[in-house]
C-alpha positions as a printed NumPy array, in Angstrom:
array([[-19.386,  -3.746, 149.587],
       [-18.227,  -4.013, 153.178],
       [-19.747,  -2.778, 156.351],
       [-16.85 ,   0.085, 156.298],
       [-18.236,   1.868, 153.164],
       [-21.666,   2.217, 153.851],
       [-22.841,   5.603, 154.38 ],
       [-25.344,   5.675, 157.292],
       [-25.504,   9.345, 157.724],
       [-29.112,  10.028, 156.057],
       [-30.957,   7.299, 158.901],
       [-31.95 ,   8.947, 162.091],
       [-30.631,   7.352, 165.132],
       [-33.001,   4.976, 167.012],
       [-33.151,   6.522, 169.972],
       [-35.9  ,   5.746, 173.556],
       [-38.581,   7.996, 171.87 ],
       [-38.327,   6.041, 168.851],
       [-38.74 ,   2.226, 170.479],
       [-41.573,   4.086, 172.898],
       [-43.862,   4.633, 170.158],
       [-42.822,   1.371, 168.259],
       [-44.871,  -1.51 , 167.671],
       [-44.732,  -4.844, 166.558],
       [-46.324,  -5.724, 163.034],
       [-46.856,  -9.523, 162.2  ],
       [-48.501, -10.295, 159.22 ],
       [-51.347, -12.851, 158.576],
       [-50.218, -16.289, 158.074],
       [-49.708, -17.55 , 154.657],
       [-52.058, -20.349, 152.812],
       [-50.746, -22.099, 149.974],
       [-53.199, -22.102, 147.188],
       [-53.359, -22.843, 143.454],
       [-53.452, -19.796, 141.083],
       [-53.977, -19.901, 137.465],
       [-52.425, -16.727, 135.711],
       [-51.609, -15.59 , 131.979],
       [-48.419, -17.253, 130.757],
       [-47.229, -13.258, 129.854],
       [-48.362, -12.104, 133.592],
       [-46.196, -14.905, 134.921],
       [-43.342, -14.906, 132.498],
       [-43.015, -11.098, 133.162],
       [-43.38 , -11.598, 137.284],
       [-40.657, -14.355, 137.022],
       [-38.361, -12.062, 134.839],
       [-37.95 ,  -9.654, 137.221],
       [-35.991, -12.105, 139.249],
       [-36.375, -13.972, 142.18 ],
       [-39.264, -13.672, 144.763],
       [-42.319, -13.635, 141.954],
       [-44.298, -15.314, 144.408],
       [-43.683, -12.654, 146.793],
       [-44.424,  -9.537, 144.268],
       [-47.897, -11.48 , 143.511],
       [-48.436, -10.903, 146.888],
       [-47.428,  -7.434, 147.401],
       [-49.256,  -6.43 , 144.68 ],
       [-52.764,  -8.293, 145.716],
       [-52.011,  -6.889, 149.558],
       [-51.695,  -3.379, 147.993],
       [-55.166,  -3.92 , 145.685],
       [-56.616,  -4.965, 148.873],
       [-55.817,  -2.314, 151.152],
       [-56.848,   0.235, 148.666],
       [-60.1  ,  -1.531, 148.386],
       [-61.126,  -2.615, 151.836],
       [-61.685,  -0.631, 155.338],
       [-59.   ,  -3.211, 156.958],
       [-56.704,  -1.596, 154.761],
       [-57.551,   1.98 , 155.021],
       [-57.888,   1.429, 158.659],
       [-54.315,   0.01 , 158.846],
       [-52.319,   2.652, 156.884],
       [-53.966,   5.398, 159.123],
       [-52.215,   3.964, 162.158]])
């Protein structure tokens, strides 16, 4: 697709107000561990393409926010 035929119309325009109120998210630092999983947890993870590493980690970040004050506390603000 090129630049040309993408519709922007539905994004609202990034206007002062918007970079006012901004702020800058940077998220933890990673740590490279060892994991053992079920071969079918895996093998379904790594079928849905690339970045299964990345989903693992989405979905423990979203288990933990839903189970920990940090994480309440952060998707109130």
């Amino acid at each position: 697709m090129k630049d040309e035929d993408i519709d922007y119309s539905d994004i609202p325009e990034l206007n002062a107000e918007f970079f006012a109120t901004a702020r800058v998210v940077v998220p933890p630092g990673k740590k490279q561990v060892t994991v053992r999983l079920d071969r079918d947890v895996l093998a379904w993870l790594k079928a849905q393409g690339r970045g299964y590493q990345t989903r693992i980690n989405a979905i423990l970040r979203a288990y933990y926010e839903a189970h920990t004050s940090r994480g309440a506390r952060s998707r109130r603000q």
